[in-house]
Tab-separated table of C-alpha atoms in Angstrom:
chain	number	residue	atom	x	y	z
A	369	MET	CA	-17.328	-19.586	4.731
A	370	LYS	CA	-14.248	-17.525	5.502
A	371	THR	CA	-14.792	-15.097	8.307
A	372	GLY	CA	-12.780	-12.733	10.341
A	373	ARG	CA	-10.376	-11.333	7.764
A	374	VAL	CA	-9.719	-7.604	7.927
A	375	ILE	CA	-9.240	-6.392	4.360
A	376	PHE	CA	-8.446	-2.896	3.093
A	377	ILE	CA	-9.671	-2.359	-0.474
A	378	THR	CA	-8.984	0.910	-2.297
A	379	GLY	CA	-11.412	2.419	-4.777
A	380	THR	CA	-14.587	0.924	-3.308
A	381	SER	CA	-17.174	3.457	-4.474
A	382	ARG	CA	-17.865	1.675	-7.769
A	383	GLY	CA	-16.746	-0.910	-10.323
A	384	LEU	CA	-14.384	-3.721	-9.360
A	385	GLY	CA	-13.601	-2.241	-5.948
A	386	LEU	CA	-17.256	-2.106	-5.007
A	387	GLY	CA	-17.781	-5.660	-6.271
A	388	LEU	CA	-14.780	-6.909	-4.306
A	389	ALA	CA	-15.962	-5.173	-1.145
A	390	GLU	CA	-19.457	-6.666	-1.487
A	391	HIS	CA	-17.946	-10.104	-2.073
A	392	CYS	CA	-15.710	-9.876	1.012
A	393	LEU	CA	-18.542	-8.625	3.196
A	394	ALA	CA	-20.682	-11.536	2.008
A	395	GLN	CA	-17.829	-13.866	3.029
A	396	GLY	CA	-17.974	-12.478	6.551
A	397	ASP	CA	-14.900	-10.263	6.297
A	398	THR	CA	-14.444	-6.843	7.813
A	399	VAL	CA	-13.742	-4.372	5.032
A	400	CYS	CA	-12.113	-0.959	5.094
A	401	GLY	CA	-12.580	0.946	1.871
A	402	CYS	CA	-11.727	4.318	0.431
A	403	SER	CA	-12.481	6.578	-2.493
A	404	ARG	CA	-12.552	10.269	-3.283
A	405	ALA	CA	-16.323	10.024	-3.203
A	406	PRO	CA	-18.505	9.268	-0.180
A	407	ALA	CA	-19.285	5.639	0.636
A	408	THR	CA	-21.775	3.804	-1.558
A	409	LEU	CA	-21.787	0.779	0.754
A	410	THR	CA	-23.587	0.489	4.047
A	411	ASP	CA	-22.700	-2.447	6.250
A	412	ALA	CA	-21.844	-2.828	9.930
A	413	ARG	CA	-18.551	-4.465	8.931
A	414	TYR	CA	-17.645	-1.764	6.396
A	415	SER	CA	-15.826	1.477	7.197
A	416	HIS	CA	-15.102	4.098	4.580
A	417	TYR	CA	-12.317	6.645	4.306
A	418	GLU	CA	-12.918	9.494	1.899
A	419	LEU	CA	-9.505	10.328	0.465
A	420	ASP	CA	-7.278	10.679	-2.560
A	421	VAL	CA	-4.944	7.651	-2.604
A	422	SER	CA	-2.025	9.861	-3.652
A	423	ASP	CA	-2.396	12.098	-0.565
A	424	GLU	CA	0.294	10.790	1.783
A	425	LYS	CA	-1.089	12.309	4.972
A	426	ALA	CA	-4.592	11.067	4.275
A	427	VAL	CA	-3.374	7.541	3.519
A	428	VAL	CA	-1.215	7.407	6.650
A	429	ALA	CA	-4.124	8.610	8.805
A	430	ALA	CA	-6.637	6.178	7.257
A	431	VAL	CA	-4.438	3.092	7.515
A	432	ARG	CA	-3.437	3.805	11.094
A	433	ALA	CA	-7.057	4.507	12.031
A	434	ALA	CA	-8.015	1.153	10.531
A	435	VAL	CA	-5.265	-0.636	12.445
A	436	ARG	CA	-6.309	1.060	15.700
A	437	ARG	CA	-9.922	0.120	15.089
A	438	HIS	CA	-9.443	-3.501	14.072
A	439	GLY	CA	-6.073	-4.344	15.599
A	440	ARG	CA	-4.648	-5.645	12.336
A	441	ILE	CA	-4.985	-5.697	8.536
A	442	ASP	CA	-4.826	-9.164	7.009
A	443	ALA	CA	-4.953	-8.116	3.372
A	444	LEU	CA	-4.636	-5.070	1.151
A	445	VAL	CA	-6.206	-4.951	-2.306
A	446	ASN	CA	-4.927	-1.944	-4.258
A	447	ASN	CA	-7.760	-1.629	-6.748
A	448	ALA	CA	-8.044	2.168	-7.108
A	449	GLY	CA	-7.019	3.285	-10.563
A	450	ILE	CA	-7.717	5.695	-13.383
A	451	ALA	CA	-7.224	5.310	-17.109
A	452	SER	CA	-6.703	7.646	-20.020
A	453	MET	CA	-6.963	6.562	-23.619
A	454	ASN	CA	-5.053	8.841	-25.939
A	455	HIS	CA	-2.122	8.909	-28.331
A	456	ALA	CA	1.053	9.833	-26.425
A	457	LEU	CA	1.535	12.919	-28.609
A	458	LEU	CA	-1.934	14.142	-27.677
A	459	SER	CA	-1.567	13.564	-23.940
A	460	PRO	CA	-1.292	16.574	-21.634
A	461	ALA	CA	1.483	16.478	-19.033
A	462	VAL	CA	-1.060	16.840	-16.259
A	463	THR	CA	-2.720	13.600	-17.396
A	464	ALA	CA	0.572	11.750	-16.966
A	465	GLN	CA	0.941	13.198	-13.471
A	466	GLN	CA	-2.611	12.267	-12.497
A	467	ILE	CA	-2.361	8.711	-13.798
A	468	PHE	CA	0.926	8.050	-12.035
A	469	ALA	CA	-0.301	9.760	-8.864
A	470	THR	CA	-3.324	7.480	-8.547
A	471	ASN	CA	-2.086	4.263	-10.109
A	472	PHE	CA	1.489	4.156	-8.914
A	473	HIS	CA	1.911	6.590	-6.009
A	474	GLY	CA	-1.394	5.501	-4.497
A	475	THR	CA	-0.379	1.853	-4.698
A	476	PHE	CA	3.030	2.651	-3.235
A	477	LEU	CA	1.621	4.668	-0.321
A	478	PHE	CA	-0.958	2.054	0.643
A	479	CYS	CA	1.606	-0.755	0.352
A	480	ARG	CA	4.077	1.163	2.502
A	481	GLU	CA	1.628	2.018	5.255
A	482	VAL	CA	-0.250	-1.297	5.392
A	483	ALA	CA	3.007	-3.254	5.182
A	484	LYS	CA	4.197	-1.491	8.348
A	485	ALA	CA	1.269	-3.070	10.187
A	486	MET	CA	1.834	-6.419	8.446
A	487	VAL	CA	5.541	-6.427	9.324
A	488	ARG	CA	4.534	-6.061	12.975
A	489	GLN	CA	2.011	-8.926	12.554
A	490	LYS	CA	4.587	-10.985	10.615
A	491	SER	CA	1.881	-11.895	8.108
A	492	GLY	CA	-0.210	-10.357	5.375
A	493	ARG	CA	-1.341	-10.454	1.779
A	494	ILE	CA	-1.069	-7.605	-0.713
A	495	VAL	CA	-2.735	-7.741	-4.136
A	496	ASN	CA	-2.022	-4.925	-6.581
A	497	PHE	CA	-3.855	-4.199	-9.808
A	498	THR	CA	-2.229	-4.092	-13.214
A	499	THR	CA	-3.792	-4.520	-16.666
A	500	VAL	CA	-3.461	-6.530	-19.861
A	501	ALA	CA	-2.731	-3.189	-21.564
A	502	THR	CA	0.823	-3.444	-20.205
A	503	PRO	CA	1.887	-6.807	-21.737
A	504	LEU	CA	-0.140	-6.115	-24.896
A	505	ARG	CA	1.629	-2.735	-25.373
A	506	LEU	CA	-1.671	-1.247	-26.446
A	507	GLU	CA	-1.523	1.786	-28.690
A	508	GLY	CA	-3.416	4.695	-27.210
A	509	GLU	CA	-2.830	3.546	-23.645
A	510	SER	CA	0.832	4.458	-23.192
A	511	LEU	CA	0.404	6.382	-19.937
A	512	TYR	CA	-1.983	3.879	-18.381
A	513	ALA	CA	0.163	0.910	-19.426
A	514	ALA	CA	3.346	2.617	-18.203
A	515	SER	CA	1.830	3.406	-14.806
A	516	LYS	CA	0.803	-0.230	-14.413
A	517	ALA	CA	4.247	-1.424	-15.576
A	518	ALA	CA	5.561	0.570	-12.623
A	519	VAL	CA	3.067	-1.193	-10.363
A	520	GLU	CA	4.209	-4.607	-11.652
A	521	SER	CA	7.880	-3.842	-11.099
A	522	PHE	CA	7.151	-2.415	-7.652
A	523	THR	CA	5.097	-5.529	-6.793
A	524	GLN	CA	7.937	-7.855	-7.696
A	525	VAL	CA	10.611	-5.955	-5.760
A	526	LEU	CA	8.319	-5.440	-2.763
A	527	ALA	CA	7.635	-9.190	-2.712
A	528	ARG	CA	11.350	-9.744	-2.146
A	529	GLU	CA	11.572	-7.041	0.507
A	530	LEU	CA	8.563	-8.310	2.460
A	531	GLY	CA	9.025	-12.060	1.929
A	532	PRO	CA	11.116	-12.468	5.091
A	533	SER	CA	8.259	-10.906	7.087
A	534	GLY	CA	5.685	-13.479	5.971
A	535	ILE	CA	3.944	-11.081	3.580
A	536	THR	CA	3.103	-11.962	-0.011
A	537	VAL	CA	2.761	-9.331	-2.748
A	538	ASN	CA	1.177	-10.226	-6.077
A	539	ALA	CA	-0.732	-8.554	-8.884
A	540	VAL	CA	-3.772	-9.354	-10.977
A	541	GLY	CA	-4.091	-8.021	-14.514
A	542	PRO	CA	-7.725	-7.960	-15.618
A	543	THR	CA	-8.872	-7.788	-19.201
A	544	PRO	CA	-11.408	-5.044	-19.875
A	545	VAL	CA	-14.363	-5.455	-17.526
A	546	PRO	CA	-17.455	-3.398	-18.415
A	547	THR	CA	-17.009	-0.697	-15.742
A	548	ASP	CA	-16.734	3.086	-15.802
A	549	LEU	CA	-12.996	2.747	-16.441
A	550	VAL	CA	-13.497	1.559	-20.026
A	551	LYS	CA	-16.871	3.101	-20.897
A	552	ASN	CA	-15.326	5.751	-23.182
A	553	VAL	CA	-13.242	3.358	-25.254
A	554	PRO	CA	-14.598	3.072	-28.830
A	555	ALA	CA	-16.226	-0.289	-29.634
A	556	ALA	CA	-13.821	-0.988	-32.501
A	557	LYS	CA	-10.831	-0.495	-30.196
A	558	MET	CA	-12.366	-2.771	-27.615
A	559	ASP	CA	-13.061	-5.497	-30.204
A	560	ALA	CA	-9.452	-5.312	-31.398
A	561	LEU	CA	-8.246	-5.649	-27.820
A	562	LEU	CA	-10.453	-8.648	-27.093
A	563	ALA	CA	-9.161	-10.286	-30.288
A	564	ARG	CA	-5.674	-10.377	-28.791
A	565	GLN	CA	-6.814	-12.455	-25.812
A	566	ALA	CA	-6.723	-16.267	-25.886
A	567	ILE	CA	-10.301	-16.225	-24.575
A	568	ARG	CA	-12.098	-13.452	-26.426
A	569	ARG	CA	-14.656	-11.975	-24.107
A	570	PHE	CA	-14.943	-9.216	-21.536
A	571	GLY	CA	-13.834	-10.088	-18.048
A	572	THR	CA	-16.282	-10.178	-15.190
A	573	ILE	CA	-15.977	-9.071	-11.610
A	574	GLU	CA	-16.153	-12.759	-10.649
A	575	ASP	CA	-13.084	-13.488	-12.826
A	576	VAL	CA	-11.130	-10.862	-10.906
A	577	ILE	CA	-12.422	-11.968	-7.494
A	578	ASN	CA	-11.288	-15.524	-8.299
A	579	VAL	CA	-7.663	-14.432	-8.757
A	580	VAL	CA	-7.730	-12.099	-5.749
A	581	GLU	CA	-9.092	-14.906	-3.545
A	582	PHE	CA	-6.394	-17.231	-4.884
A	583	PHE	CA	-3.713	-14.788	-3.750
A	584	LEU	CA	-5.446	-14.225	-0.395
A	585	SER	CA	-5.871	-17.932	0.304
A	586	PRO	CA	-3.898	-19.340	3.263
A	587	GLN	CA	-2.657	-22.040	0.889
A	588	SER	CA	-0.973	-19.350	-1.273
A	589	GLU	CA	1.669	-18.454	1.323
A	590	PHE	CA	4.450	-19.648	-1.038
A	591	ILE	CA	3.216	-17.567	-3.997
A	592	THR	CA	4.634	-14.060	-4.200
A	593	GLY	CA	5.973	-11.606	-6.763
A	594	GLN	CA	3.611	-13.017	-9.398
A	595	VAL	CA	1.440	-11.282	-11.967
A	596	ILE	CA	-1.594	-13.177	-13.255
A	597	TYR	CA	-3.294	-11.801	-16.377
A	598	LEU	CA	-6.810	-12.855	-17.209
A	599	GLY	CA	-8.063	-13.973	-20.613
A	600	GLY	CA	-4.913	-15.838	-21.617
A	601	VAL	CA	-2.693	-12.800	-22.061
A	602	ASN	CA	0.999	-13.436	-21.438
A	603	GLY	CA	3.513	-11.067	-19.917
B	263	MET	CA	14.915	23.777	26.091
B	264	ASN	CA	11.991	24.156	28.490
B	265	ALA	CA	10.631	21.540	30.876
B	266	THR	CA	7.995	20.343	28.408
B	267	ASP	CA	10.608	19.842	25.707
B	268	GLU	CA	12.838	18.001	28.157
B	269	ASN	CA	9.959	15.708	29.088
B	270	LYS	CA	9.183	15.057	25.448
B	271	THR	CA	12.815	14.290	24.647
B	272	ALA	CA	13.042	11.919	27.608
B	273	ALA	CA	9.817	10.179	26.594
B	274	VAL	CA	10.983	9.721	22.995
B	275	ARG	CA	14.351	8.369	24.157
B	276	ARG	CA	12.612	5.934	26.496
B	277	ILE	CA	10.352	4.621	23.708
B	278	ILE	CA	13.320	4.187	21.367
B	279	LEU	CA	15.346	2.319	23.987
B	280	ASP	CA	12.339	0.107	24.829
B	281	LEU	CA	12.192	-1.106	21.236
B	282	LEU	CA	15.918	-1.764	20.798
B	283	PRO	CA	17.913	-4.777	21.968
B	284	PRO	CA	19.700	-3.915	25.230
B	285	GLU	CA	23.010	-2.140	24.586
B	286	GLU	CA	25.568	-0.582	26.881
B	287	GLY	CA	26.547	3.084	26.881
B	288	ASP	CA	24.755	6.442	26.901
B	289	ASN	CA	24.175	6.540	23.164
B	290	PRO	CA	23.715	3.060	21.699
B	291	ARG	CA	24.130	2.688	17.958
B	292	ILE	CA	21.052	1.626	15.970
B	293	PHE	CA	21.983	1.069	12.330
B	294	GLY	CA	25.295	0.996	10.453
B	295	ALA	CA	28.691	-0.589	11.015
B	296	GLY	CA	28.818	-2.320	14.390
B	297	ALA	CA	25.164	-1.546	15.155
B	298	PRO	CA	22.696	-4.204	16.328
B	299	LEU	CA	20.076	-3.850	13.571
B	300	ASP	CA	20.368	-5.051	9.991
B	301	SER	CA	18.154	-3.633	7.208
B	302	LEU	CA	15.190	-5.844	8.060
B	303	GLY	CA	15.649	-5.124	11.745
B	304	LEU	CA	15.606	-1.394	11.042
B	305	VAL	CA	12.383	-1.728	9.030
B	306	ASN	CA	10.699	-3.612	11.865
B	307	PHE	CA	12.013	-1.193	14.474
B	308	LEU	CA	10.828	1.926	12.604
B	309	ALA	CA	7.384	0.399	11.986
B	310	ASP	CA	7.058	-0.321	15.717
B	311	LEU	CA	8.364	3.120	16.612
B	312	GLU	CA	5.815	4.955	14.447
B	313	TYR	CA	2.967	3.091	16.155
B	314	ARG	CA	4.386	3.650	19.645
B	315	LEU	CA	4.855	7.375	18.949
B	316	ALA	CA	1.266	7.605	17.745
B	317	GLU	CA	0.034	5.920	20.947
B	318	GLU	CA	2.140	8.169	23.164
B	319	PHE	CA	1.762	11.515	21.410
B	320	GLY	CA	-1.373	11.086	19.297
B	321	ARG	CA	0.517	12.108	16.168
B	322	GLU	CA	0.849	10.139	12.919
B	323	ILE	CA	4.407	10.727	11.808
B	324	VAL	CA	6.332	9.086	8.977
B	325	LEU	CA	9.950	8.528	9.938
B	326	ALA	CA	11.158	7.829	6.382
B	327	SER	CA	10.625	11.435	5.327
B	328	ASP	CA	12.466	13.479	2.703
B	329	ARG	CA	14.224	15.218	5.543
B	330	ALA	CA	15.602	11.980	6.990
B	331	MET	CA	16.750	10.621	3.660
B	332	SER	CA	18.422	13.840	2.490
B	333	ARG	CA	20.559	14.347	5.602
B	334	GLY	CA	24.315	13.938	5.341
B	335	ARG	CA	24.265	11.810	8.512
B	336	SER	CA	21.443	9.344	9.000
B	337	PRO	CA	19.103	10.098	11.901
B	338	PHE	CA	18.831	6.339	12.315
B	339	ARG	CA	22.503	5.892	13.271
B	340	ASP	CA	22.154	6.099	17.060
B	341	VAL	CA	19.681	6.812	19.850
B	342	ALA	CA	20.660	10.459	20.330
B	343	ALA	CA	20.343	11.291	16.619
B	344	LEU	CA	17.002	9.517	16.314
B	345	THR	CA	15.642	11.135	19.466
B	346	GLU	CA	16.555	14.589	18.163
B	347	TYR	CA	15.001	13.822	14.784
B	348	VAL	CA	11.735	12.497	16.253
B	349	VAL	CA	11.412	15.519	18.543
B	350	GLU	CA	11.831	17.747	15.457
B	351	LEU	CA	9.070	15.837	13.634
B	352	LEU	CA	6.754	16.071	16.649
B	353	ALA	CA	7.331	19.831	16.806
B	354	GLU	CA	6.131	20.363	13.220
């Protein structure tokens, strides 16, 4: 059993983030989580910050409070994300702003603030979240895929910037997992998407946890700037 | 400048000097030609400085602000410029 890690996971009120937080707590880790909604987890080793990940002041305050409380942050998992399925010509400008605010700006802000603590520690692991929608260039998901393409590019450059400080930065790209994020996608669209995977099934939370744990593993200290897609999708 | 401001300025300057390698002169350079810190050194120094300022003043400030990056002369060039800039941020 791994114990003693301090892990900050964003978007922990439901879906993958909640599953990841429960997994880490079961491993004996201390978990800091956040979401716009109140906490849905109750555990002595869990602390929750109610915030919007694109709110700079709120992110700065939460991360520094976590560092003061626990003395360090060993890993950051940038899970928080929103999706919007629509043809580009039918997408309101405000949707583009919201998707980039949460998916990219939120990832950037948490990386920046947590990395400041990790640079001082001279160690750390950052795992960002992308999607198979980006390499598959899925029609109807242009904004979502573009925001995650930004996350991938940011991940790879950040890996180079933080490598000398003993910090790895990687990304996991899940296939659709039956969570709230994909519940409004029509079944025919989902079937067509699954057909483009080498292994044609929905992903599970366990599939995602497996890749996250791989990146967090002490043995993965030489692995950085990488994007791993699930389901046999290639970048 | 009143006594409180003078104390704050002196405290900020002391914290900055504590975190820098020892240098001679009244206004040691921090970053740029002939300065002791390279890019990575500056990143480490600013990360430390933000945490020290929070401990000392109870304020969470972000040094890499729009204001810092849009200035004609970098506030990170020497101790006097950085002290003045931090005092401005603390006054907001």
